[in-house]
Coordinates of C-alpha atoms and ligand atoms in Angstrom, one line a residue:
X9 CA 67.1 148.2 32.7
X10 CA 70.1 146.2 34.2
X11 CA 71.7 147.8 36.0
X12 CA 71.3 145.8 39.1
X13 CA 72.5 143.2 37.0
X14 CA 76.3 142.8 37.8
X15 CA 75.1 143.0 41.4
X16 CA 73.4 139.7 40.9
X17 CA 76.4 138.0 39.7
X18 CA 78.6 139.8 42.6
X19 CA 76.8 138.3 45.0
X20 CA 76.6 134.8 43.8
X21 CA 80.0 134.9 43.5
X22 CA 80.8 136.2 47.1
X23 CA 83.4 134.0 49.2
X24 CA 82.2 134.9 52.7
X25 CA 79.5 136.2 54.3
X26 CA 81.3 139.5 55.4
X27 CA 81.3 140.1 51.7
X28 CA 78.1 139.6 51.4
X29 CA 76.9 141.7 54.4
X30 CA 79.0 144.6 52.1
X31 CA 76.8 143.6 49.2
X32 CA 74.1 143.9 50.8
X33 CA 74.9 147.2 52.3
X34 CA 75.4 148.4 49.2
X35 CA 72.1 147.6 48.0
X36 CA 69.8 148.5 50.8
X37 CA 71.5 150.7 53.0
X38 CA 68.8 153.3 54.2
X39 CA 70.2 156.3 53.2
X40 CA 73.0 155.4 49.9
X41 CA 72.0 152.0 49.0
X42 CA 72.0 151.7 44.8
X43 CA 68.5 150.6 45.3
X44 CA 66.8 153.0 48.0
X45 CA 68.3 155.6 45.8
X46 CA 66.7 154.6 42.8
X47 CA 63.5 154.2 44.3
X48 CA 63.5 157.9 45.5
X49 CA 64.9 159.3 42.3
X50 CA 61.4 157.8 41.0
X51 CA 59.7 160.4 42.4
X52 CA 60.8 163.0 40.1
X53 CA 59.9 160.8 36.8
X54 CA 57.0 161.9 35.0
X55 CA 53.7 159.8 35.9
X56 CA 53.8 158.0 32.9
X57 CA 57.3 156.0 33.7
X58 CA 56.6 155.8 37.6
X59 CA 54.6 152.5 37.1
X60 CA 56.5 150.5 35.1
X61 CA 60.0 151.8 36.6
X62 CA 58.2 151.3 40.1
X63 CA 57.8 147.6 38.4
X64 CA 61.0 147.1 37.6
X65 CA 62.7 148.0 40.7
X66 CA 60.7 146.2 42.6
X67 CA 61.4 142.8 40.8
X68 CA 65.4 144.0 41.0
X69 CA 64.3 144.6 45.0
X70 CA 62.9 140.6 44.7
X71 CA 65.2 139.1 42.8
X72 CA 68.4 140.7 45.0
X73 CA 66.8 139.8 48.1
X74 CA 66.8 136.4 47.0
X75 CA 70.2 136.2 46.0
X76 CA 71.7 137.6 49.0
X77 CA 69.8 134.7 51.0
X78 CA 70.6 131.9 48.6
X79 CA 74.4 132.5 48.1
X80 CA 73.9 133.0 52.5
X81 CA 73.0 129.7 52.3
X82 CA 75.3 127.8 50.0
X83 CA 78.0 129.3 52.2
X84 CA 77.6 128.1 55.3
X85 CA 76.9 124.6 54.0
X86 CA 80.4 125.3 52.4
X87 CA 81.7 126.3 55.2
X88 CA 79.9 123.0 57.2
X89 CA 81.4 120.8 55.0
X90 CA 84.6 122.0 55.7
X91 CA 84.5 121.9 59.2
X92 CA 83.0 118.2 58.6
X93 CA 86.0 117.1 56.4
X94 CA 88.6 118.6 58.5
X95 CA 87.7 118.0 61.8
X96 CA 87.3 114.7 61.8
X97 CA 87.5 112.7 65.6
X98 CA 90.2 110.5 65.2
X99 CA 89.8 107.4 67.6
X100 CA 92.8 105.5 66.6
X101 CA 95.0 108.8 67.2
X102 CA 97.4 108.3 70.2
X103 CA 97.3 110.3 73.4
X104 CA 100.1 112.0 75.2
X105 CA 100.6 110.4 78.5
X106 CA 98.9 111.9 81.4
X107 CA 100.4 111.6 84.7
X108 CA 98.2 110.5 87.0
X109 CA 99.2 111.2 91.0
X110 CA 98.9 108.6 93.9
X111 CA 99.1 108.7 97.5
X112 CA 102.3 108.2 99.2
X113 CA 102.9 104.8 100.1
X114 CA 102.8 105.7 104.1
X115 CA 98.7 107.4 103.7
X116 CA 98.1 104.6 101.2
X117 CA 99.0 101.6 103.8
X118 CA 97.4 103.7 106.2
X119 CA 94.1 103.6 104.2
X120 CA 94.5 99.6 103.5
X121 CA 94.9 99.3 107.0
X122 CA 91.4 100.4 108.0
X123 CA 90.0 98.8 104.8
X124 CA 91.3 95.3 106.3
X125 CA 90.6 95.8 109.4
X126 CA 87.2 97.6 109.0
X127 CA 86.5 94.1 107.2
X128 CA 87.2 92.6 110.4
X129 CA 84.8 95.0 112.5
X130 CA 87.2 97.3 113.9
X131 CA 85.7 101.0 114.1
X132 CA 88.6 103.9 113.5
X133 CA 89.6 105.7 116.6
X134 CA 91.6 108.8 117.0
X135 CA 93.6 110.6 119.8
X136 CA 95.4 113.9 120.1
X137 CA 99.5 114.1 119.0
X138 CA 100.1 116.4 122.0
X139 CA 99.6 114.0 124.8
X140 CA 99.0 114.5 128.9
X141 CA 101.6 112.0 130.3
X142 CA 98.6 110.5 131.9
X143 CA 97.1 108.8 129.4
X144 CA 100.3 108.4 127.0
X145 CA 102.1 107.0 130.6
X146 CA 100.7 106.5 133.6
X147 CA 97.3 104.9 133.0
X148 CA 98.8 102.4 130.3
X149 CA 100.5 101.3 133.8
X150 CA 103.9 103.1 133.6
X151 CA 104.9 105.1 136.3
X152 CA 106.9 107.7 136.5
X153 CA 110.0 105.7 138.0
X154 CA 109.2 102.7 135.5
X155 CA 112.1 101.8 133.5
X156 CA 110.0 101.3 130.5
X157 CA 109.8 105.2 129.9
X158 CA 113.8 105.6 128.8
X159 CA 112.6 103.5 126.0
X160 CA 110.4 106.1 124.8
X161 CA 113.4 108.8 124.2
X162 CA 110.2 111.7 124.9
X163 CA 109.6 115.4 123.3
X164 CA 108.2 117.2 126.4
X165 CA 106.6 120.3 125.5
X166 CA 108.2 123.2 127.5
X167 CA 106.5 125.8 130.2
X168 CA 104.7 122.4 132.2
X169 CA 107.5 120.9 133.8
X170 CA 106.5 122.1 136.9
X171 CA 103.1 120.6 136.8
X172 CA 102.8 118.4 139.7
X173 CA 99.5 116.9 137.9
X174 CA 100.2 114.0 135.5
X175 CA 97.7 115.3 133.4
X176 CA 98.9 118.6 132.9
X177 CA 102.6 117.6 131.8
X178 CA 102.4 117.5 128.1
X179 CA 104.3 115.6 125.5
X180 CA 104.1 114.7 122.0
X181 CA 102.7 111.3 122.1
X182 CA 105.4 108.5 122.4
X183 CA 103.2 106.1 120.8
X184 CA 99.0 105.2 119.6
X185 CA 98.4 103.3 123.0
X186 CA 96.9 106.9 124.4
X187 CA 93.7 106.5 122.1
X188 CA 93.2 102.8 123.7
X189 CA 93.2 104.6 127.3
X190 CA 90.6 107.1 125.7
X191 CA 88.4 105.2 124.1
X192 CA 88.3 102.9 126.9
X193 CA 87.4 105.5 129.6
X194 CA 84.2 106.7 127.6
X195 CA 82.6 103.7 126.3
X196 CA 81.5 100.2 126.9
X197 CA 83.1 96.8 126.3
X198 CA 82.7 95.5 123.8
X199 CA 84.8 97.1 121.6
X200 CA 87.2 96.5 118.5
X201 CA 89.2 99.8 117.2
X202 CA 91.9 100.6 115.4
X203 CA 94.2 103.5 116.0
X204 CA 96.3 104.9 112.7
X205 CA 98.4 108.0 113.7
X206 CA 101.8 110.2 114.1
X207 CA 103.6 109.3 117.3
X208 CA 107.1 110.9 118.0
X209 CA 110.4 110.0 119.7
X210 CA 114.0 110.8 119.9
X211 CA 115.9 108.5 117.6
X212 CA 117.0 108.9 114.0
X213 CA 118.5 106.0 112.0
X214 CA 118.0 103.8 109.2
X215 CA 115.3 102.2 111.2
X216 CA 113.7 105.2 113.6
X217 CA 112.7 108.2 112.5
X218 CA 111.7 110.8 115.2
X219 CA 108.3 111.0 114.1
X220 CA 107.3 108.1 112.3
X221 CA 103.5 106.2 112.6
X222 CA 101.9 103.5 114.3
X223 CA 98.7 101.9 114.1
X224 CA 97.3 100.6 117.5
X225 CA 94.5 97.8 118.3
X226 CA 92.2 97.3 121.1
X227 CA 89.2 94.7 121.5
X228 CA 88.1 94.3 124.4
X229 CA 85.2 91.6 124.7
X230 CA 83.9 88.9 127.2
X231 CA 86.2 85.5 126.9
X232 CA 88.4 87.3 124.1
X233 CA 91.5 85.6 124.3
X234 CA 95.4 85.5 122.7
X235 CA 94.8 83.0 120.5
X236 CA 92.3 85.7 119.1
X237 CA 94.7 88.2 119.2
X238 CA 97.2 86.2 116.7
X239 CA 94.5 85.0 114.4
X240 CA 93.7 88.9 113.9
X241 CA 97.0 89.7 113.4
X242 CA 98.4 87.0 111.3
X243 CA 94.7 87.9 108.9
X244 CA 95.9 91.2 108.7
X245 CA 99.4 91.3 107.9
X246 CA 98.8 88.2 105.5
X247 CA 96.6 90.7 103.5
X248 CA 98.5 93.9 104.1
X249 CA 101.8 92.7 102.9
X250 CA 101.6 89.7 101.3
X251 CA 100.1 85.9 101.8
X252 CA 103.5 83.8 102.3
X253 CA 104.9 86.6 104.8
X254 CA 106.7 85.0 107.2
X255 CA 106.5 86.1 110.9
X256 CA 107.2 85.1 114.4
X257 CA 106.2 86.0 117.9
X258 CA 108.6 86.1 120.6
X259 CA 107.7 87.5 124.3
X260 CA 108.4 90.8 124.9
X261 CA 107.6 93.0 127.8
X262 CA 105.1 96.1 127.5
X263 CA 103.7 97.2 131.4
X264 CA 100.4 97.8 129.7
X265 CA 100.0 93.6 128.5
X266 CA 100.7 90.8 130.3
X267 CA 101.8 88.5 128.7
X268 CA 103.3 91.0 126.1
X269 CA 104.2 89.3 122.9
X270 CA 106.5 91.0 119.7
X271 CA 106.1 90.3 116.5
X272 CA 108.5 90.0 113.8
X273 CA 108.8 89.9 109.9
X274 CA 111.0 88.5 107.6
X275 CA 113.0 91.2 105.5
X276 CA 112.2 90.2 102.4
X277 CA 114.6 91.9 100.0
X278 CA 118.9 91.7 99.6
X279 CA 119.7 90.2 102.8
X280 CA 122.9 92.5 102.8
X281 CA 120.6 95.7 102.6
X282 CA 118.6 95.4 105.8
X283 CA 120.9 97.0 109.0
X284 CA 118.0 95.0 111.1
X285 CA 119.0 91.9 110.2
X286 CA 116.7 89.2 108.6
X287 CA 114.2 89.0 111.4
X288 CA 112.4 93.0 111.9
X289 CA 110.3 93.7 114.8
X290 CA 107.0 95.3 113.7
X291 CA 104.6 95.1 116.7
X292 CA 104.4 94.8 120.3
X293 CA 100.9 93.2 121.5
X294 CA 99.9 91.0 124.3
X295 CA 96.7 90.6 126.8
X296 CA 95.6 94.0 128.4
X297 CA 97.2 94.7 131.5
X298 CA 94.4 94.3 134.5
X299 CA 95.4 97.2 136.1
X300 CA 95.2 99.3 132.6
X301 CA 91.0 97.9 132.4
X302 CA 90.6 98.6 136.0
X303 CA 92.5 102.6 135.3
X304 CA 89.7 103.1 132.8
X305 CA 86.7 102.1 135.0
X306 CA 86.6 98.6 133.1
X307 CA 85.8 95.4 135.3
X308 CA 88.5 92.5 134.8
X309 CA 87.3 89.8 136.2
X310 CA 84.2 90.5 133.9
X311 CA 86.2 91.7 130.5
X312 CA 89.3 90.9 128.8
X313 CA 91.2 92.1 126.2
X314 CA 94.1 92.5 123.6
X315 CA 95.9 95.8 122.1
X316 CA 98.8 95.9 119.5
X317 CA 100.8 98.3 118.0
X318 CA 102.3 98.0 114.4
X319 CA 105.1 100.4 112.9
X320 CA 103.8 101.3 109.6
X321 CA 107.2 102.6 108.2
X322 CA 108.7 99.0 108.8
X323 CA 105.9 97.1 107.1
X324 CA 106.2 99.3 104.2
X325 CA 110.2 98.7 104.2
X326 CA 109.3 95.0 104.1
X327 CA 106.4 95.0 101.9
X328 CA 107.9 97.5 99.6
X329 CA 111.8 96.8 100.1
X330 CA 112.9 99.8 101.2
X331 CA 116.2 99.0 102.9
X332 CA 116.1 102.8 104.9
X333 CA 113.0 104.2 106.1
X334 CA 114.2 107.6 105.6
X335 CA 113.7 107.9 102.1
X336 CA 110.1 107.7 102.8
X337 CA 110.7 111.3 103.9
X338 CA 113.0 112.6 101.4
X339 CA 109.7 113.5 99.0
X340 CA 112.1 112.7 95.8
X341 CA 109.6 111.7 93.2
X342 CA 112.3 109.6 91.4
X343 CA 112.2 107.2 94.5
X344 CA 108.0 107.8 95.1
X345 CA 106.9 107.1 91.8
X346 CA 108.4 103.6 91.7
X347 CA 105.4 102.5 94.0
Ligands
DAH421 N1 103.2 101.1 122.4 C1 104.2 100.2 122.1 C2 105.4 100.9 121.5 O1 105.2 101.9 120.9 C3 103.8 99.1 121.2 C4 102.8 98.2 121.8 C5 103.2 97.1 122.5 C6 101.4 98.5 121.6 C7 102.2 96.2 123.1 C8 100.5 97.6 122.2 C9 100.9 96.5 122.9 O2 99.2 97.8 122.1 O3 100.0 95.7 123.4 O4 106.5 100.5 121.7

């Protein structure tokens, strides 16, 4: 009998495997599958046909069975093949672009400036932004009369003006010479740090911006001496902006270093662009002041030492031709991204 026949040739000719789990349903399904049905309607044959119709179905049973797993089979290789052919990984195919972020350029020369001078031995100190006039004044040998403080055009913060305690008027720090003062009064010479931080002061112009960033230097050592001073410095600013920078040193006066030294670079880009002129004042360094190693409990007959300051924003206007330092601020990508 074949009547399972045209079942055999419906599944091999099944094009998915959802058809074929409806097939196969068909089929076997427990309770009105062609096949369980035929086996129960045996029952009610006569002995004589149970055997060979028990026979029979059983080989349709077999041969079904097999189909249903064969053409399972050959599918999914079909279906393999497929994904082989058209999924192929291209390697020559072309990428979009990806934008990739970088620092800003003032954290970036911030992080080149340890990197150099960490080659150099110089540990990384930090000091508060919201200064006691103390440490950001007095003990770096300015006085309250001192001239040297009008300079420093200074953001007091309100409610301690009546403080008679230098150390309990507070300000937002003028400049990084407060961490030398703290470092110094809690460790021993010798020492070699650098300073990178925020400082703030009253002035805005192409040049000055009231918060802007400086990066201070201190070593202190036995027989450490100016000529040391410069070679560390000229090192430094040879690597950070470029090897044929040219530079000067001119005195300068700074109560905290004596003698007090400034340093200059050359502008580097359209002459007519820079509002400094062709020379721009980058640093103020010298000897440390005896009386600011004696303030921090430091011996100076026995120690001596240097300290400068840098401006970061102006080495980056030289190094990166930026003619005003304020678009360093501005956060316009079309200006950021060119670095
Ligand atoms: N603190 C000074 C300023 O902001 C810069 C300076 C001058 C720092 C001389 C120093 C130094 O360490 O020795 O104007």
């Amino acid at each position: 009998m074949s009547a399972f026949g045209p079942y055999i040739t419906k599944i091999r000719s099944a094009a998915s495997s959802a058809e074929l789990d409806a097939l196969e349903l068909e089929i076997f399904s427990r309770k009105h599958g062609v096949l369980t049905v035929a086996m129960k309607d045996m029952g009610s044959l006569p002995p004589s046909e149970k055997i060979s119709r028990g026979q029979e179905l059983n080989r349709w049973k077999h041969d079904l069975t097999e189909a249903l797993a064969w053409r399972r089979k050959e599918l999914s290789s079909l279906v393999m093949g497929e994904l082989a052919s058209g999924d192929k990984l291209d390697v020559t195919l072309e990428l979009p672009p990806q934008e990739s972020g970088h620092l800003h350029p003032i954290p970036e020369f911030i992080r080149q400036v340890e990197e150099v001078f960490g080659r150099m031995g110089f540990e990384i100190a930090e000091g508060p932004e919201v200064e006691s006039e103390q440490f950001n004044f007095n003990d770096l040998n300015i006085p309250e009369s001192h001239p040297a403080r009008d300079a420093q055009d200074t953001f007091w913060l309100a409610g301690y003006e009546s403080e008679n305690d230098p150390s309990r008027r507070l300000l937002l720090r003028t400049h990084t010479s407060n961490v030398q003062i703290r470092y110094m009064k809690t460790r021993k010479p010798p020492m070699r740090i650098i300073c990178p931080g925020r400082v703030y002061r009253k002035d805005s112009d192409a040049t000055h911006s009231p918060m802007f960033h400086q990066f201070e230097g201190l070593m202190v050592g036995a027989g450490v001496s100016l000529a040391n001073m410069k070679a560390v410095m000229m090192s430094a600013i040879r690597e950070l902006i470029a090897p044929d920078i040219d530079f000067r040193f001119r005195t300068g006066f700074f109560p905290f270093v004596e003698p007090g030294l400034e340093m200059d670079l050359r502008w580097r880009g359209d002459e007519n662009e820079s509002r400094e002129g062709r020379w721009m004042e980058v640093a103020g360094c010298g000897m440390t002041h005896p009386n600011v190693l004696r303030n921090c409990g430091i011996d100076p007959d026995k120690w001596q030492g240097f300290a400068f300051g840098f401006g970061v924003e102006r080495m980056i206007m030289i190094k990166l031709q930026i003619p005003d330092l304020r678009s360093l601020y501005r956060g316009d990508l079309r200006f950021l991204r060119q670095f």
